[in-house]
Short mmCIF file of C-alpha atoms in Angstrom, two decimals:
data_model
loop_
_atom_site.label_atom_id
_atom_site.label_comp_id
_atom_site.label_asym_id
_atom_site.label_seq_id
_atom_site.Cartn_x
_atom_site.Cartn_y
_atom_site.Cartn_z
CA MET A 1 0.02 0.20 -0.08
CA THR A 2 1.34 3.41 -1.23
CA GLN A 3 2.10 5.90 1.55
CA ARG A 4 -0.64 8.26 -0.43
CA ARG A 5 -3.67 5.57 0.16
CA GLN A 6 -2.06 5.44 3.70
CA TRP A 7 -2.60 8.37 4.30
CA MET A 8 -6.16 8.74 2.84
CA ILE A 9 -7.90 5.40 4.73
CA GLY A 10 -6.46 7.42 7.42
CA MET A 11 -7.52 10.70 7.08
CA ALA A 12 -11.49 8.91 5.93
CA ALA A 13 -11.05 6.91 9.87
CA LEU A 14 -10.88 10.90 11.82
CA MET A 15 -13.64 12.51 9.35
CA GLY A 16 -15.86 8.74 10.33
CA ALA A 17 -15.29 9.19 14.18
CA THR A 18 -15.56 12.85 14.13
CA LEU A 19 -19.11 12.36 12.70
CA LEU A 20 -19.75 9.60 15.24
CA GLN A 21 -18.86 11.86 17.57
CA GLY A 22 -21.46 15.16 16.09
CA CYS A 23 -24.14 12.30 15.74
CA PHE A 24 -23.61 10.41 19.64
CA PRO A 25 -22.37 13.49 21.96
CA SER A 26 -21.18 12.70 25.03
CA GLN A 27 -23.34 12.06 28.32
CA GLN A 28 -22.28 15.17 29.82
CA LYS A 29 -24.29 17.78 27.83
CA PRO A 30 -27.75 15.76 28.70
CA ALA A 31 -26.64 15.78 32.76
CA GLU A 32 -25.84 19.47 32.16
CA ASN A 33 -29.00 20.58 30.67
CA ALA A 34 -30.40 18.34 33.33
CA GLU A 35 -28.71 20.77 36.40
CA ALA A 36 -29.43 24.18 34.40
CA ALA A 37 -33.18 22.88 34.10
CA ARG A 38 -34.39 22.15 37.80
CA PRO A 39 -35.41 24.65 39.09
CA VAL A 40 -34.70 26.83 42.23
CA PRO A 41 -35.73 26.04 45.78
CA ALA A 42 -37.93 29.23 46.73
CA LYS A 43 -36.45 30.83 49.50
CA PRO A 44 -38.51 29.59 53.20
CA LYS A 45 -41.48 31.90 54.41
CA PRO A 46 -40.89 34.13 57.18
CA LEU A 47 -41.90 32.89 60.63
CA TYR A 48 -44.32 36.34 61.31
CA ARG A 49 -43.40 39.54 59.27
CA ASP A 50 -39.55 39.40 58.62
CA LEU A 51 -38.61 37.59 61.02
CA PRO A 52 -36.83 33.76 60.19
CA VAL A 53 -38.01 30.18 61.43
CA PRO A 54 -35.56 29.54 64.13
CA PRO A 55 -33.48 26.60 64.76
CA ASP A 56 -36.20 24.36 67.36
CA SER A 57 -33.70 24.53 70.35
CA VAL A 58 -30.34 27.23 70.30
CA ARG A 59 -28.60 28.42 73.60
CA VAL A 60 -27.38 31.63 73.93
CA LEU A 61 -24.10 32.18 76.05
CA ILE A 62 -25.28 35.93 77.85
CA GLN A 63 -21.91 37.22 78.89
CA THR A 64 -22.53 40.27 82.16
CA THR A 65 -20.26 42.11 84.02
CA LYS A 66 -21.13 39.18 87.10
CA GLY A 67 -20.47 36.66 84.97
CA ASP A 68 -21.95 34.69 82.50
CA ILE A 69 -25.61 33.25 81.51
CA VAL A 70 -26.10 29.60 79.42
CA VAL A 71 -30.08 29.86 78.33
CA GLU A 72 -31.70 27.63 75.67
CA LEU A 73 -34.40 29.36 73.59
CA ASP A 74 -37.75 26.74 72.80
CA GLY A 75 -38.36 27.35 68.68
CA LYS A 76 -40.00 24.36 68.59
CA HIS A 77 -43.10 25.81 70.95
CA ALA A 78 -42.66 29.34 71.35
CA PRO A 79 -40.73 29.94 68.23
CA ILE A 80 -42.55 33.72 68.18
CA SER A 81 -41.27 34.71 71.18
CA THR A 82 -37.12 32.44 70.31
CA ALA A 83 -37.46 34.08 66.81
CA ASN A 84 -38.19 37.98 68.26
CA PHE A 85 -35.71 36.87 70.72
CA LEU A 86 -33.13 35.74 68.76
CA GLN A 87 -33.07 39.10 66.44
CA TYR A 88 -31.92 41.11 69.11
CA VAL A 89 -29.42 38.94 69.83
CA ASP A 90 -27.99 38.39 65.89
CA SER A 91 -27.56 41.86 65.46
CA GLY A 92 -26.05 43.36 68.81
CA LYS A 93 -29.09 45.36 70.67
CA MET A 94 -28.09 42.62 73.40
CA THR A 95 -24.92 44.05 74.01
CA ASP A 96 -24.69 47.07 76.64
CA ALA A 97 -28.53 46.15 77.49
CA GLN A 98 -29.84 46.04 81.23
CA PHE A 99 -30.76 44.25 83.89
CA TRP A 100 -31.99 47.32 85.54
CA ARG A 101 -35.27 44.99 87.84
CA ALA A 102 -35.07 42.65 90.43
CA MET A 103 -38.85 42.22 91.29
CA LYS A 104 -37.77 40.07 94.98
CA SER A 105 -40.73 37.46 95.80
CA GLY A 106 -39.99 35.99 99.07
CA LYS A 107 -36.81 33.25 98.72
CA GLY A 108 -37.47 34.21 94.20
CA GLY A 109 -38.73 37.09 92.14
CA PHE A 110 -37.07 37.63 88.59
CA ILE A 111 -34.97 39.99 86.73
CA GLN A 112 -35.36 42.06 84.13
CA VAL A 113 -32.89 42.76 81.60
CA GLU A 114 -33.84 45.82 78.27
CA ALA A 115 -32.15 45.54 75.21
CA ALA A 116 -30.40 48.44 74.09
CA GLY A 117 -30.85 51.15 71.16
CA HIS A 118 -33.17 50.77 68.51
CA ARG A 119 -36.26 48.84 69.45
CA TYR A 120 -38.02 46.18 66.62
CA GLN A 121 -41.66 45.82 66.24
CA PRO A 122 -43.88 43.33 68.51
CA ILE A 123 -44.61 40.53 68.24
CA PRO A 124 -48.33 38.24 68.86
CA HIS A 125 -48.54 36.58 71.37
CA GLU A 126 -47.62 32.96 73.13
CA PRO A 127 -49.30 32.34 75.99
CA THR A 128 -48.28 29.37 77.80
CA SER A 129 -51.06 27.78 77.35
CA GLN A 130 -49.91 27.59 73.86
CA THR A 131 -46.55 26.58 74.37
CA GLY A 132 -47.16 23.86 77.29
CA LEU A 133 -44.24 26.09 79.01
CA SER A 134 -44.19 27.33 82.79
CA HIS A 135 -42.34 30.23 84.46
CA THR A 136 -40.37 27.59 86.74
CA ASP A 137 -37.12 28.58 87.98
CA GLY A 138 -34.96 30.08 85.62
CA ALA A 139 -37.50 30.61 82.75
CA LEU A 140 -36.93 33.17 79.76
CA SER A 141 -39.81 35.22 79.67
CA THR A 142 -40.66 37.96 77.45
CA ALA A 143 -42.28 40.79 79.73
CA ARG A 144 -45.47 43.07 78.47
CA TYR A 145 -47.64 45.36 79.07
CA ALA A 146 -50.71 44.67 77.28
CA VAL A 147 -51.23 41.80 75.05
CA GLY A 148 -48.97 42.52 71.89
CA THR A 149 -46.70 44.60 73.17
CA ALA A 150 -43.79 42.08 73.76
CA SER A 151 -40.72 43.24 71.89
CA ASN A 152 -37.14 44.36 74.06
CA GLN A 153 -37.70 43.21 77.24
CA PHE A 154 -37.10 39.94 78.84
CA THR A 155 -37.48 38.00 82.43
CA ILE A 156 -34.95 35.59 84.10
CA SER A 157 -37.20 33.81 87.10
CA VAL A 158 -36.01 32.90 90.13
CA GLY A 159 -37.53 29.54 91.82
CA ASP A 160 -41.27 28.86 90.97
CA MET A 161 -42.87 32.59 89.45
CA THR A 162 -45.55 29.90 87.49
CA TYR A 163 -48.07 32.50 89.06
CA MET A 164 -47.26 34.47 85.61
CA ASP A 165 -48.01 31.66 83.60
CA ALA A 166 -51.88 31.47 81.27
CA GLY A 167 -54.03 31.41 83.31
CA ARG A 168 -53.63 32.96 85.97
CA ASP A 169 -55.17 35.84 86.22
CA PRO A 170 -58.75 35.92 85.88
CA GLU A 171 -58.98 40.22 87.22
CA GLY A 172 -56.78 40.75 83.94
CA ASP A 173 -55.90 39.57 80.40
CA ASN A 174 -55.42 35.62 82.00
CA GLN A 175 -53.18 34.90 79.37
CA GLY A 176 -49.33 35.77 81.57
CA TYR A 177 -46.16 35.59 79.45
CA ALA A 178 -44.68 34.17 76.87
CA ALA A 179 -42.09 31.70 78.82
CA PHE A 180 -39.30 30.03 75.73
CA GLY A 181 -36.13 29.39 77.62
CA LYS A 182 -34.94 28.35 80.19
CA VAL A 183 -31.00 28.71 82.04
CA VAL A 184 -28.86 25.77 81.66
CA SER A 185 -25.71 27.41 83.28
CA GLY A 186 -25.00 30.48 85.24
CA MET A 187 -27.99 30.81 87.95
CA ASP A 188 -25.47 31.97 91.07
CA VAL A 189 -25.60 34.76 88.13
CA VAL A 190 -28.85 35.01 87.91
CA LYS A 191 -29.59 35.24 91.97
CA LYS A 192 -25.83 37.75 91.92
CA ILE A 193 -27.75 40.69 89.82
CA LEU A 194 -31.41 39.73 91.82
CA ASN A 195 -30.28 40.13 95.26
CA GLY A 196 -28.42 43.44 93.73
CA LYS A 197 -28.69 46.95 95.86
CA ILE A 198 -32.98 48.55 95.33
CA THR A 199 -32.85 52.28 94.11
CA LYS A 200 -34.53 54.98 96.87
CA LYS A 201 -34.66 56.99 94.33
CA LYS A 202 -38.01 57.21 91.94
CA ILE A 203 -37.38 56.43 88.51
CA GLU A 204 -39.50 58.31 85.48
CA GLY A 205 -40.54 54.53 83.78
CA GLY A 206 -39.15 52.20 86.43
CA TRP A 207 -41.11 49.60 89.11
CA ASP A 208 -40.42 51.30 92.74
CA GLY A 209 -38.72 49.50 95.04
CA GLN A 210 -37.69 46.99 92.50
CA ASN A 211 -35.15 49.65 90.28
CA LEU A 212 -31.45 48.08 90.65
CA GLU A 213 -28.98 50.46 92.35
CA ASN A 214 -26.67 49.84 89.64
CA PRO A 215 -28.08 48.38 86.60
CA VAL A 216 -25.56 44.67 85.62
CA LYS A 217 -24.60 45.81 82.14
CA VAL A 218 -24.66 42.79 79.08
CA LEU A 219 -20.75 43.05 77.32
CA SER A 220 -22.56 40.60 74.58
CA ALA A 221 -24.77 38.13 73.73
CA LYS A 222 -24.09 35.49 70.67
CA ARG A 223 -25.40 31.67 69.87
CA LEU A 224 -23.09 28.86 70.49
CA ASN A 225 -24.84 26.40 68.31
#
């Protein structure tokens, strides 16, 4: 066979392979096309207004000038109250917050903290009759005036404060307060704050006989998981 004939046969084979490749594209292209055609997942709907759905359980470290407190939030049973608290934590508004109130009742009571800076819009009330939670020792709850006014103030119970649960005040709105978590570490710090000295001065917007002379500052608050 001459070199010219060999060259012509080789070229013909090459052209045939190229044509076959065009007729039978590689297996990669359908996969790429399928990937491109896959619908983009929709963004999850917010829980309430722009509040995202919180985790079923999340822990938050609250560092204060008296020591550290770790709270566990119950996003499964009290999702709106949990999401509300987390927006203050995540935005940094719990930093420089102050525990300003110590309501002493027998061997227990509660302390109250107010987030610093801008206050977000109030949230709907989640009564304990709905969530199944209760204001037992270490309960974290949202303070309020009328139902639906809760926003940037929170309490921590010391001892049995179940009178704050729904159904315990028939002379009022009988809806109680919205418990949404509990202290899992640092109750000794909570008790130190509760036992702080009470000022004799009258403070506008405060509670006579319950205002701490030296409010306890929150140095930082952040999620642990």
